[in-house]
Coordinates of C-alpha atoms and ligand atoms in Angstrom, one line a residue:
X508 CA 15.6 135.2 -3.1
X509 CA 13.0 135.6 -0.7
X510 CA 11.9 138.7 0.9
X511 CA 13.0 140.5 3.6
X512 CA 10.7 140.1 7.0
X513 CA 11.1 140.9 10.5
X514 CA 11.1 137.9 13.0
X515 CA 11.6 138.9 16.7
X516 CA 14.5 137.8 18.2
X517 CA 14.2 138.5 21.8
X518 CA 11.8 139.9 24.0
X519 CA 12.4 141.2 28.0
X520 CA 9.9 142.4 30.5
X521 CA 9.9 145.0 33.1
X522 CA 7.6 145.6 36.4
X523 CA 7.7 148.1 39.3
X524 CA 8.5 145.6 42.6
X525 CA 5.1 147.8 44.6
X526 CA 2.1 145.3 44.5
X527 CA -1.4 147.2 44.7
X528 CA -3.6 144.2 45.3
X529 CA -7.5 144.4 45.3
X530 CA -7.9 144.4 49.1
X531 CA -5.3 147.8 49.2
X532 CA -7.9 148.9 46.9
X533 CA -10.8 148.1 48.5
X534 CA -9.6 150.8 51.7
X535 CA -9.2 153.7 48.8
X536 CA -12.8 153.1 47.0
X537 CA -16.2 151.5 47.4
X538 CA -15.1 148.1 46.0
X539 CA -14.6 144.3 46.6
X540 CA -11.7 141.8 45.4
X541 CA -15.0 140.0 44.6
X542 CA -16.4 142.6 42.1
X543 CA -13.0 143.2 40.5
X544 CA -12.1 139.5 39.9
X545 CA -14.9 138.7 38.8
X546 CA -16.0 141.4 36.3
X547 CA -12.0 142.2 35.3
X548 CA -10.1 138.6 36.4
X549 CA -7.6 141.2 37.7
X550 CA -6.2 140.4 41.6
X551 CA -3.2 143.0 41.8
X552 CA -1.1 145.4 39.5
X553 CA 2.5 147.2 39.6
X554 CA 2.9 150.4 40.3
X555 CA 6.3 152.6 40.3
X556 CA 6.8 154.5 42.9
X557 CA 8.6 157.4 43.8
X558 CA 10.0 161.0 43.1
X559 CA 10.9 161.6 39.3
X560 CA 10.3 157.8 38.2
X561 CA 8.2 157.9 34.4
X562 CA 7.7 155.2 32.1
X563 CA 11.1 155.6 30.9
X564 CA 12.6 153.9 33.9
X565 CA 10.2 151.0 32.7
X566 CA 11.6 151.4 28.9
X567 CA 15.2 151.6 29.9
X568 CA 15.0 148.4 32.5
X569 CA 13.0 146.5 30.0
X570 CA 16.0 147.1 26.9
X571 CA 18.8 146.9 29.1
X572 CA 17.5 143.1 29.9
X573 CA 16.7 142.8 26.2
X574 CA 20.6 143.8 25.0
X575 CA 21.9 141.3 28.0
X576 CA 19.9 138.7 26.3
X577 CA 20.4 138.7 22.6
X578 CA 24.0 139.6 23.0
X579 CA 23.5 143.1 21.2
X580 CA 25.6 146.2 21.4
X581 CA 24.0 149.3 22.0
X582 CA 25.6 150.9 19.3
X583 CA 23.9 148.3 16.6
X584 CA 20.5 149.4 17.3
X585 CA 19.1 151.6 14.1
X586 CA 15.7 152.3 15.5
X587 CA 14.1 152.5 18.8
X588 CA 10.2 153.1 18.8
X589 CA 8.7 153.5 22.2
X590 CA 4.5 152.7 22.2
X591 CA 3.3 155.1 25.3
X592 CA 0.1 156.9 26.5
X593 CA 2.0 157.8 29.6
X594 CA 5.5 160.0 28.2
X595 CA 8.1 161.2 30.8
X596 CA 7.6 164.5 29.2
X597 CA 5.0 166.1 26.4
X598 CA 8.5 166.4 24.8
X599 CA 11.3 164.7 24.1
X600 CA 10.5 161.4 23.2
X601 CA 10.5 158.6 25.7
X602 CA 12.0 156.4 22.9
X603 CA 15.2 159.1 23.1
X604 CA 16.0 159.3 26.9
X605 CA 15.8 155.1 26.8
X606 CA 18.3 155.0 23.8
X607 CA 20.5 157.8 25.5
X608 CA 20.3 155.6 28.9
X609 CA 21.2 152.3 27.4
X610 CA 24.0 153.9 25.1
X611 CA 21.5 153.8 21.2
X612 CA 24.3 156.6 20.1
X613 CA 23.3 155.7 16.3
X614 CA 19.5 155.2 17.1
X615 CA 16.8 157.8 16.0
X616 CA 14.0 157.1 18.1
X617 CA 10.0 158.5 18.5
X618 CA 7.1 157.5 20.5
X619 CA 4.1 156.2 19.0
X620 CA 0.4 156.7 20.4
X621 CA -1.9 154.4 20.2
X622 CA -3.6 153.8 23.7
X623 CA -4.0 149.7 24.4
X624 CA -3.0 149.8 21.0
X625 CA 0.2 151.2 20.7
X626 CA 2.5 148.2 20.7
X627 CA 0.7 146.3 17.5
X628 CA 0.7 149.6 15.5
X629 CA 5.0 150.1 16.9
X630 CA 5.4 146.2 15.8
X631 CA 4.1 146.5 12.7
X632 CA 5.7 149.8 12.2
X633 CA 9.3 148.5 13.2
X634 CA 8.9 145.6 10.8
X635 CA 8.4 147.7 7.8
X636 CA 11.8 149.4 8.4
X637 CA 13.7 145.9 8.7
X638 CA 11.4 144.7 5.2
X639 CA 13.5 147.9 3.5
X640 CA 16.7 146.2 4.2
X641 CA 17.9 149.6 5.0
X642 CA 17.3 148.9 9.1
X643 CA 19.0 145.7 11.0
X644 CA 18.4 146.2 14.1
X645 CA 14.9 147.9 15.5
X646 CA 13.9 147.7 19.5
X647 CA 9.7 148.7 20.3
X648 CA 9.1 149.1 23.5
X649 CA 5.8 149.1 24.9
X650 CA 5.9 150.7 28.2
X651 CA 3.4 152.5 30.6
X652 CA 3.2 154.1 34.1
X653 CA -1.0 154.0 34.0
X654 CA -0.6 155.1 38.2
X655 CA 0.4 158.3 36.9
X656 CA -3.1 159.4 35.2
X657 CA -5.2 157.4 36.8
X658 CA -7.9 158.5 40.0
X659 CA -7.6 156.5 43.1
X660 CA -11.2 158.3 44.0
X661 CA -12.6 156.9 40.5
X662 CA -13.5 153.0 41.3
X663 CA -14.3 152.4 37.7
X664 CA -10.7 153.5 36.8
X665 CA -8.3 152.7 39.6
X666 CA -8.8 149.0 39.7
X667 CA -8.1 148.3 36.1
X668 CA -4.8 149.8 35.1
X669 CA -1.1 149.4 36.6
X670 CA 2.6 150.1 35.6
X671 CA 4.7 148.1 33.4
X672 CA 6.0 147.2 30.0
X673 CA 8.5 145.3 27.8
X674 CA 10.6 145.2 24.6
X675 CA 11.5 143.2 21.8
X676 CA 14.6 143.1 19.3
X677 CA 13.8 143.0 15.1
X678 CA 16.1 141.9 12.7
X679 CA 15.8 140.8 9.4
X680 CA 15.1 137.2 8.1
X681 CA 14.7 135.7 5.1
X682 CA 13.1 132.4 6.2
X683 CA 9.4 131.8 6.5
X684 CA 9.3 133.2 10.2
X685 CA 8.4 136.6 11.8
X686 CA 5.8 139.0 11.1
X687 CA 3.7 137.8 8.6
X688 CA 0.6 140.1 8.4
X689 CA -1.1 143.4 10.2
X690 CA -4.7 145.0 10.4
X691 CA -4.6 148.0 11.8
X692 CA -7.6 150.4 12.5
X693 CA -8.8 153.5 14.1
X694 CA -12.3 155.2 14.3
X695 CA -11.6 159.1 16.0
X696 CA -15.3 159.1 16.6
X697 CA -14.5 156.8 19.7
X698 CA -12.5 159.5 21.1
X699 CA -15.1 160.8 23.8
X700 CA -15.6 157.6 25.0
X701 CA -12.2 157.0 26.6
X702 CA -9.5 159.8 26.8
X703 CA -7.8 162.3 29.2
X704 CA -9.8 165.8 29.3
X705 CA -6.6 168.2 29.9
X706 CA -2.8 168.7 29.6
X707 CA -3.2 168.7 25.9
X708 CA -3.0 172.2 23.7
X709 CA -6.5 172.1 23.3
X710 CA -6.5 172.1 27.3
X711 CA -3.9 173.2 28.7
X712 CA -3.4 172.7 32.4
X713 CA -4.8 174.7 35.0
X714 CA -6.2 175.1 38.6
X715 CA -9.4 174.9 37.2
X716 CA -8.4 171.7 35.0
X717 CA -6.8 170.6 38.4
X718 CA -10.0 171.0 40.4
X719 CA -12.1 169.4 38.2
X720 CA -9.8 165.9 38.3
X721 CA -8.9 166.4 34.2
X722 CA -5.4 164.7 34.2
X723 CA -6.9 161.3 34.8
X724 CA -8.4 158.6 32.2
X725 CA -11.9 159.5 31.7
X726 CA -13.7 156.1 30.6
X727 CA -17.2 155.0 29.4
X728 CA -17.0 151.6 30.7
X729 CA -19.5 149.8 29.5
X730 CA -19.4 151.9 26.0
X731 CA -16.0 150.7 25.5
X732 CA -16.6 146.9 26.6
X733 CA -19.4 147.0 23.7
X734 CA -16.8 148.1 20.9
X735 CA -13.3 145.8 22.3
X736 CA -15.3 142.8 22.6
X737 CA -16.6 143.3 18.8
X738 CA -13.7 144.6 17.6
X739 CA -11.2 142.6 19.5
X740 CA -12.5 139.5 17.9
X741 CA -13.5 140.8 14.6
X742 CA -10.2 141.9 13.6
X743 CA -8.5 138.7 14.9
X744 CA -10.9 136.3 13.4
X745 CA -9.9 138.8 9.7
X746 CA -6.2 138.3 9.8
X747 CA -6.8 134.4 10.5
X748 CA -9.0 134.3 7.6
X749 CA -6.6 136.6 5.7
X750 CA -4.2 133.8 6.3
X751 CA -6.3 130.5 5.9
X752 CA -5.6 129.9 9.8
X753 CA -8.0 127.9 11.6
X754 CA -8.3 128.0 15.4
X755 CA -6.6 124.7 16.0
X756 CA -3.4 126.0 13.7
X757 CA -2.9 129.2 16.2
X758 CA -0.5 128.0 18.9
X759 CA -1.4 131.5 21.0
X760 CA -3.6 134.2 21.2
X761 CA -1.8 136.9 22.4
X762 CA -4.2 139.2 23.1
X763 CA -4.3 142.9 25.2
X764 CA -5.4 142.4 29.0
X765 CA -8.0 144.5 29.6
X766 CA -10.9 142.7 31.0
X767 CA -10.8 138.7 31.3
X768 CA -14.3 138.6 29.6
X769 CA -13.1 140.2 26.6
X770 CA -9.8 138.2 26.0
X771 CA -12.7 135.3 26.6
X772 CA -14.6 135.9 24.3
X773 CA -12.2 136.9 21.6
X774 CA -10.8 133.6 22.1
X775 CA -14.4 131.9 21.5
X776 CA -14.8 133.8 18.1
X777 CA -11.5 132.5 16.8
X778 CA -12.2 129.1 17.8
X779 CA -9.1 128.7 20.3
X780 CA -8.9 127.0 24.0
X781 CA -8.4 128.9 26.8
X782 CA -5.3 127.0 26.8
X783 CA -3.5 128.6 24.0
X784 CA -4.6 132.4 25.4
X785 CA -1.5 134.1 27.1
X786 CA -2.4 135.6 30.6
X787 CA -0.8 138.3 33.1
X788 CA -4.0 140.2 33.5
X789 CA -4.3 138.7 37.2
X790 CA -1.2 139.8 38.0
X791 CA -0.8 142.9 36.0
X792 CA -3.8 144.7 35.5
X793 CA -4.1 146.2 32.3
X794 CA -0.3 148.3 31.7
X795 CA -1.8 149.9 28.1
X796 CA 1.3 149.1 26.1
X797 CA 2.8 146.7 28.2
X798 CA 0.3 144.2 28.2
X799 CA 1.6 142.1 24.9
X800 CA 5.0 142.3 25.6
X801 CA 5.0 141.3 29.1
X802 CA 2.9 138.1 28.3
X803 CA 5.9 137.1 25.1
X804 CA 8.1 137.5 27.7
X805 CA 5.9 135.6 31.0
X806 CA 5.3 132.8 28.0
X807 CA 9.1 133.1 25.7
X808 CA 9.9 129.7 27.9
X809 CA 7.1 128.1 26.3
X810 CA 7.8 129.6 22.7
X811 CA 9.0 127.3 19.8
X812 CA 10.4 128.2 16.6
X813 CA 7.6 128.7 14.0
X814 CA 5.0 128.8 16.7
X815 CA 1.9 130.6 15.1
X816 CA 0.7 133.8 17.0
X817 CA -2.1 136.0 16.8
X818 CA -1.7 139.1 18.5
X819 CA -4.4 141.4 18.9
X820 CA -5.5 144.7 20.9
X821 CA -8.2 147.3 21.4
X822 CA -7.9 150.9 22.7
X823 CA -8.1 154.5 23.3
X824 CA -8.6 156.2 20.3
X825 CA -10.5 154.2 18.8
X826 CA -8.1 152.2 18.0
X827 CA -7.7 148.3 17.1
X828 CA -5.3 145.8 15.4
X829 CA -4.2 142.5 15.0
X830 CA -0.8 141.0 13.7
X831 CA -0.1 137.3 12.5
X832 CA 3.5 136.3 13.6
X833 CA 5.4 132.9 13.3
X834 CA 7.6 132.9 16.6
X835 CA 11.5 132.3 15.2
X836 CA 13.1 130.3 18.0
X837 CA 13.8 128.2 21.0
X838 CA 14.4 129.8 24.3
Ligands
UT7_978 O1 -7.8 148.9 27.6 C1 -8.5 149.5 26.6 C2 -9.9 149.8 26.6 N1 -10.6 149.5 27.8 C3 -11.3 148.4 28.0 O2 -11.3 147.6 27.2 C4 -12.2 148.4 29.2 C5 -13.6 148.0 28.8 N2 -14.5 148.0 29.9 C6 -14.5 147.2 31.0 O3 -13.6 146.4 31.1 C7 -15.7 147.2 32.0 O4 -16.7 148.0 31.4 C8 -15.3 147.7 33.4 C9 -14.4 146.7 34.1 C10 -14.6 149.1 33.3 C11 -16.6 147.9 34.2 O5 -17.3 146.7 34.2 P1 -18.8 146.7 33.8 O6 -19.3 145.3 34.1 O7 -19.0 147.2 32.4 O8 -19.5 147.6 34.8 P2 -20.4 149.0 34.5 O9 -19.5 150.1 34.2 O10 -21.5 148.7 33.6 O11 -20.9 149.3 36.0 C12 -21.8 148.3 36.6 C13 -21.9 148.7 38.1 C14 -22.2 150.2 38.3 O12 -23.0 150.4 39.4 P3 -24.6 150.6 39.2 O13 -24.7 151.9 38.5 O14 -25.1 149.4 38.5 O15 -25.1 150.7 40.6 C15 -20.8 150.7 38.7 O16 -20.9 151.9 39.5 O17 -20.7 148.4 38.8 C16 -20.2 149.6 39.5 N3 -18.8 149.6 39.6 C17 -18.1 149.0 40.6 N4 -18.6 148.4 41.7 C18 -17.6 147.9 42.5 C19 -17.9 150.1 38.7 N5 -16.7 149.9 39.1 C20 -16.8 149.2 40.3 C21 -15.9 148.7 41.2 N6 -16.3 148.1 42.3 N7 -14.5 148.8 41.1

């Protein structure tokens, strides 16, 4: 018999209706629509708005849609993992007020941090419970509200994130479909490079903290170009090697939307056309975890069953992955 994998078996997308385009931007901060889609390819982002509303109203929107479509009951679901840098709450779990909104009454849930990361590391995660055979039915969801720790005073910052997010349903196969293979890495050292200075327990907040602008992304731009656009790359071009997979096998590259020039030339060291690279970053901005699930969902039309995929992502953390996946059906 052949072994248990995980093939995806529907994904959803969700984003905030508020458009922050690059010309709202340029009367908050010394910038142009020229310098920003040029050096990012980003024209406008999502962001939530109002009182109380945290990336679980992203989460909850994105697996209701996700349920509707692939004809699940609540109830089914075994697992939900939510990929966040942005939680409602330090604690509980994002992961647990999405499964109590949508009705997950046997679901355990947790979030998993990763930065830009997150939703690889949550992928592969949720497909090693389905390989057990003791899980069914696992929902990740890669979700953020970036608006909520971000500077609209920091130009370097504020142009590159926005809100949104998506989900996807695993359940076990046992034909030559799903996800096949996953590199994942981190390197701590990166930390200082990109991260947020306070509201953690080594920082707890404060006026001072508050004063000091601490409770937004702090980021070494250029430092952290330098490492995604070698690492980016270098992990994808691994898992194709892993896998005997030549550019012109790879159907998509599914890669994080940071910055255009770094999907670009990712794309160039695996060999593939800009034509198989899935896009949003013009209209989304970089949403952290939301990036590769909202371009499976922007591109499920154009899926096929045993489409090859590469995913891959850099972040906060350091942190880094890639994941080989044969798409498992027709929209
Ligand atoms: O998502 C996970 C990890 N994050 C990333 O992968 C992001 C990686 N980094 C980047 O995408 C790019 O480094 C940025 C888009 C953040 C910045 O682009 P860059 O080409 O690396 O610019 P830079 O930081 O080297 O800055 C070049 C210049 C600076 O001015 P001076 O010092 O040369 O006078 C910046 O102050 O561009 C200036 N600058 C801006 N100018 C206009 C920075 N941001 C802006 C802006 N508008 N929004």
């Amino acid at each position: 018999m052949n072994k248990i994998q995980a093939k995806i078996s529907g994904v959803s997308g969700y984003v905030p209706d508020y458009v922050l385009t690059n010309h709202e931007l340029e009367q908050l901060v010394d910038t142009t629509d020229e310098w920003i889609s040029t050096r990012t390819g980003i024209k406008e982002r999502r962001i939530l708005k109002g009182e109380g509303q945290g990336t679980s109203v992203i989460g909850i929107e994105s697996v209701k849609q996700l349920l509707e479509k692939t004809n699940t009951n609540p109830v089914d679901i075994d697992l939900l993992i939510c990929a966040t840098t942005t939680p409602d709450y330090q604690f509980p779990a994002t992961a647990n007020l999405i499964a109590d909104a949508i009705g997950a009454k046997n679901a355990f849930g947790y979030d998993l941090q990763a930065a830009c990361s997150g939703f690889i590391f949550a992928l592969a995660t949720g497909s090693q419970y389905i390989e057990t055979g003791k899980y069914k039915k696992v929902v990740v969801v890669g979700a953020d509200k970036m608006s909520s720790i971000i500077d609209y005073e920091d130009r370097s910052t504020c142009v590159i994130f926005g809100d949104g997010g998506g989900a996807v349903l695993l359940e076990p196969t046992q034909e030559d479909t799903g996800i096949i293979d996953s590199i994942l890495r981190s390197d701590g050292a990166g930390a200082k490079h990109l991260h947020m200075k306070a509201g953690g327990s080594s920082r707890p907040a404060n006026h001072a903290t508050i004063d000091a602008r601490e409770h937004f992304v702090y980021q070494e731009g250029s430092v952290v170009f330098k490492f995604a656009v070698t690492q980016m790359a270098a992990v994808a071009k691994e898992i194709m090697e892993n896998n005997q997979l030549e550019g012109n096998d790879i159907t998509y590259l599914v890669p994080h939307q940071a910055n255009k020039r770094i999907i670009d030339a990712t794309a160039r060291t695996m060999g593939i056309s800009n034509d198989k690279v899935m896009l949003n970053i013009d209209k989304y901005g970089n949403t952290t975890n939301g990036t590769i699930p909202l371009c499976l969902w922007n591109y499920e039309q154009k899926l096929k069953r045993d489409d090859k995929l590469i995913l891959a992502a850099f972040g906060g953390g350091f942190t880094w992955g890639s994941i080989y996946l044969k798409w498992a059906y027709n929209s």
